[in-house]
C-alpha positions in Angstrom: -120.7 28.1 32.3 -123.9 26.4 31.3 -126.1 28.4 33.6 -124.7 31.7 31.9 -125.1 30.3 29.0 -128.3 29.7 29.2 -129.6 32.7 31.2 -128.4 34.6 28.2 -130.0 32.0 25.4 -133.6 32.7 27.4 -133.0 36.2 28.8 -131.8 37.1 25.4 -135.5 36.6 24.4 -136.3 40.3 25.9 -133.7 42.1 23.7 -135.7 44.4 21.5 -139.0 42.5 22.2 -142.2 44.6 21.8 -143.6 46.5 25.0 -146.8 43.6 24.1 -144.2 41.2 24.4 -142.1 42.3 27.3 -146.2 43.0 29.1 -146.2 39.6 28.6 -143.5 37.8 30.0 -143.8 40.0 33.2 -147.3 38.9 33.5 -146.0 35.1 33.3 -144.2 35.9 36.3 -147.0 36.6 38.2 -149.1 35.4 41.4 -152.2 35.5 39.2 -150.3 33.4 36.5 -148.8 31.0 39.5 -153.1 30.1 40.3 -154.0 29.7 36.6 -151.0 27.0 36.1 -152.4 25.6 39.5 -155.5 25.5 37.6 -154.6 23.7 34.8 -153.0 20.9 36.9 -156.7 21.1 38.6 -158.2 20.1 35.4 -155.9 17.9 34.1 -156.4 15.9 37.6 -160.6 16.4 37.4 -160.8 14.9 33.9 -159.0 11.8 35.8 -161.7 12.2 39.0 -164.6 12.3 36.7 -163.3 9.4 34.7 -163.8 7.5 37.9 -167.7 7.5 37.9 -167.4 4.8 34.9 -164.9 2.9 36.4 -166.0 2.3 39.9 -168.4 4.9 40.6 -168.8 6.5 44.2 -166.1 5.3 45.7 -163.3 5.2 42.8 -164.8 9.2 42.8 -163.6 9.2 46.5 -160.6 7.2 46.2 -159.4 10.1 43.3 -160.5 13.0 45.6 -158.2 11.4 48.1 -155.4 11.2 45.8 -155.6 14.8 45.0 -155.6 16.2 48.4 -152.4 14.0 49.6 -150.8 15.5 46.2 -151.7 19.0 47.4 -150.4 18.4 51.2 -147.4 16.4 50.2 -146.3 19.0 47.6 -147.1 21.7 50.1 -145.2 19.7 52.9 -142.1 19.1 50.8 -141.7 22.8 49.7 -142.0 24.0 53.6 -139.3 21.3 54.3 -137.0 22.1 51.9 -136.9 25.4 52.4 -137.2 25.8 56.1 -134.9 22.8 56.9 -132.8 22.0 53.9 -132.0 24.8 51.5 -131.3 27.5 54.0 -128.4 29.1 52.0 -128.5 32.3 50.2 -128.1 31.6 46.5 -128.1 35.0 44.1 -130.3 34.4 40.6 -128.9 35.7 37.8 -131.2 39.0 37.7 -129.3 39.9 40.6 -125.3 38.7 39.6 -125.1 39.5 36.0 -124.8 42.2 33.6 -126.9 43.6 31.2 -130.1 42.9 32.6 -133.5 44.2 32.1 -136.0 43.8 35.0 -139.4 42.8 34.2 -140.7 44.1 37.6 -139.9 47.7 36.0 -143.0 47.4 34.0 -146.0 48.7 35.9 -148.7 46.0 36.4 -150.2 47.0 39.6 -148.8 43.5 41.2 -145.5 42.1 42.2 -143.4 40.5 39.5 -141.3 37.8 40.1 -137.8 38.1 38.9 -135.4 38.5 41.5 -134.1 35.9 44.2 -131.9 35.8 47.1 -132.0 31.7 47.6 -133.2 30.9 44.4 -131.6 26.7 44.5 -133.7 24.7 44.3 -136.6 26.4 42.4 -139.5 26.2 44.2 -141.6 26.7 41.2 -140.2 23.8 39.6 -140.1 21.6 42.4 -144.3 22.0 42.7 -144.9 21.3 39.2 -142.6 18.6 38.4 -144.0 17.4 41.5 -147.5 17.5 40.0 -146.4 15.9 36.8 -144.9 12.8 38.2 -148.0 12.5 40.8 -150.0 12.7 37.8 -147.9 10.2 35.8 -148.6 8.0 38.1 -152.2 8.2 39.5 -153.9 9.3 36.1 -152.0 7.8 33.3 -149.5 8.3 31.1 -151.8 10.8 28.7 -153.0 12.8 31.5 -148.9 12.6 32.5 -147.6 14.2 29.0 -150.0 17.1 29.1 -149.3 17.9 33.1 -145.4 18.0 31.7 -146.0 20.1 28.5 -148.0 22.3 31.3 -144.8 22.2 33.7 -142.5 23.5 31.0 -144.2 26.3 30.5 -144.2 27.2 33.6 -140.7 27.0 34.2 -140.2 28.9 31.1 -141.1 32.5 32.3 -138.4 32.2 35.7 -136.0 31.3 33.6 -136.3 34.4 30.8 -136.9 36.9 33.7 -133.6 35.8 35.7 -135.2 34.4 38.3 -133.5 31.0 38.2 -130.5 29.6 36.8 -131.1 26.3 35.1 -129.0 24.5 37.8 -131.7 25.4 40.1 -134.1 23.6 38.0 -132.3 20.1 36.5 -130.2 20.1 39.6 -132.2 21.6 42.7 -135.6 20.3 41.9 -134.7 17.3 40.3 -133.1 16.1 43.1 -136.1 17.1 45.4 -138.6 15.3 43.2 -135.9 12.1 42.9 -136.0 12.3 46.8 -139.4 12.7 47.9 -141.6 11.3 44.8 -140.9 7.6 46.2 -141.5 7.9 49.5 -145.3 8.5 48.4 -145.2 6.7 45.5 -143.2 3.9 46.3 -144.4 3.4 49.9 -147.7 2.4 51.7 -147.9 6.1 52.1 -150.0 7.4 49.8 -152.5 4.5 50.2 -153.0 4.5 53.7 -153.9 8.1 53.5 -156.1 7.9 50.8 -157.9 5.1 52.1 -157.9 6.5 55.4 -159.9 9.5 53.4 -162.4 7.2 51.4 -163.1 5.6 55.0 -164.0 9.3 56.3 -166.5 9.8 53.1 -167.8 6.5 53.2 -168.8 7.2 56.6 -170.3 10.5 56.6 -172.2 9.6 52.9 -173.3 6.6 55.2 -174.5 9.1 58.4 -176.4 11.2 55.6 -178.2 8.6 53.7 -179.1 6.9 57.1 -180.5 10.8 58.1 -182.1 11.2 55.3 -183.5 7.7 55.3 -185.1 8.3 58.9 -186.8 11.6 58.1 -189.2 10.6 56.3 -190.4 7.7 58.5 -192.2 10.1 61.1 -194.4 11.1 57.9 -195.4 7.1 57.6 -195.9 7.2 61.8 -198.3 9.6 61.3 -199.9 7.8 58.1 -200.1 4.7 60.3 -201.8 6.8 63.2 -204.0 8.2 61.2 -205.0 4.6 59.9 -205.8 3.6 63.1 -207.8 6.0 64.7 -209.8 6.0 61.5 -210.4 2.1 60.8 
């Protein structure tokens, strides 16, 4: 009841919308549009990494690099789970089961549009960026945290008006993912072991290259010195 109520609250946003408009949605459902949200989480995480040469400098700069790549393999390693291991039922969107419909992949954009699923519970989409926000939350502050959430609705937004999704797939499926999995790296030793197990590995190799660079230009004073004494 709820879900086709509100697949046809949001769907109901394409009746008689402009071909601009209609452009646009189908665009939001997109592989280029998937990398610019990607992008924005990016951001939102640098301004937190670049924060971190004030704070501690070199090494809070590595600690935060850390923290991003264990974000970006966790998320990735909870969404190949999940779908490989856990969610392996067929689930029909709402595109697909329901009546009228109009399919945003009719328009012609010269790339796949997403709004059409087989096994669309949970939503994959939303699991990622509501991983994101909470990471975020978390490692860069509550700021940082509201605007990585305002990005994550948004985001959402365009499954749900093209049929994609039903809501369930989002407050039930991948809330339940992100209620699962968020504390076993947040609320663990996880996350720090990895990340300090990555700030060891850049300490290291900034060490090996400041000790390289450091010995190069010794042979120049060897030569200085040889030249001093065969010239008293």
């Amino acid at each position: 009841m709820i879900d086709a109520a509100g697949f046809d609250l949001l769907h109901g946003l394409l009746d008689g919308a402009s071909e601009g408009t209609l452009t646009f949605w189908a665009y939001t459902n997109t592989r280029p549009f998937d990398a610019l949200s990607a992008a924005l989480f990016a951001l939102v995480f640098f301004t937190y990494i670049h924060a971190g040469w004030r704070v501690g400098g070199w090494r809070t700069v590595t600690a935060r690099f850390g923290e991003g790549g264990f974000i970006a393999g966790f998320v990735v390693a909870v969404l190949y789970v999940s779908s490989e291991y856990v969610f392996v039922f067929d689930r029909y969107s709402p595109s697909v089961v329901l009546e009228p419909i109009f399919m945003l992949s009719q328009i012609d954009l010269g790339m796949k549009v997403k709004d059409s699923s087989g096994n669309s519970f949970p939503g994959e989409h939303g699991t990622a960026v509501m991983l994101f926000s909470a990471f975020i939350w978390r490692c860069a502050g509550r700021t940082r945290g509201a605007v990585a959430i305002g990005i994550a609705l948004l985001v959402m937004l365009p499954r749900l008006v093209a049929g994609a999704h039903w809501l369930s797939d989002l407050l039930v499926g991948s809330v339940a993912v992100v209620l699962v999995t968020a504390p076993l790296a947040l609320a663990t030793p996880l996350q720090q072991s990895v990340v300090g197990l990555f700030s060891t590995v850049c300490e290291g190799l900034a060490s090996l290259l400041w000790t390289g660079a450091s010995s190069g230009g010794k042979p120049g004073s060897s030569d200085g010195e040889r030249e001093l004494h065969r010239h008293p």
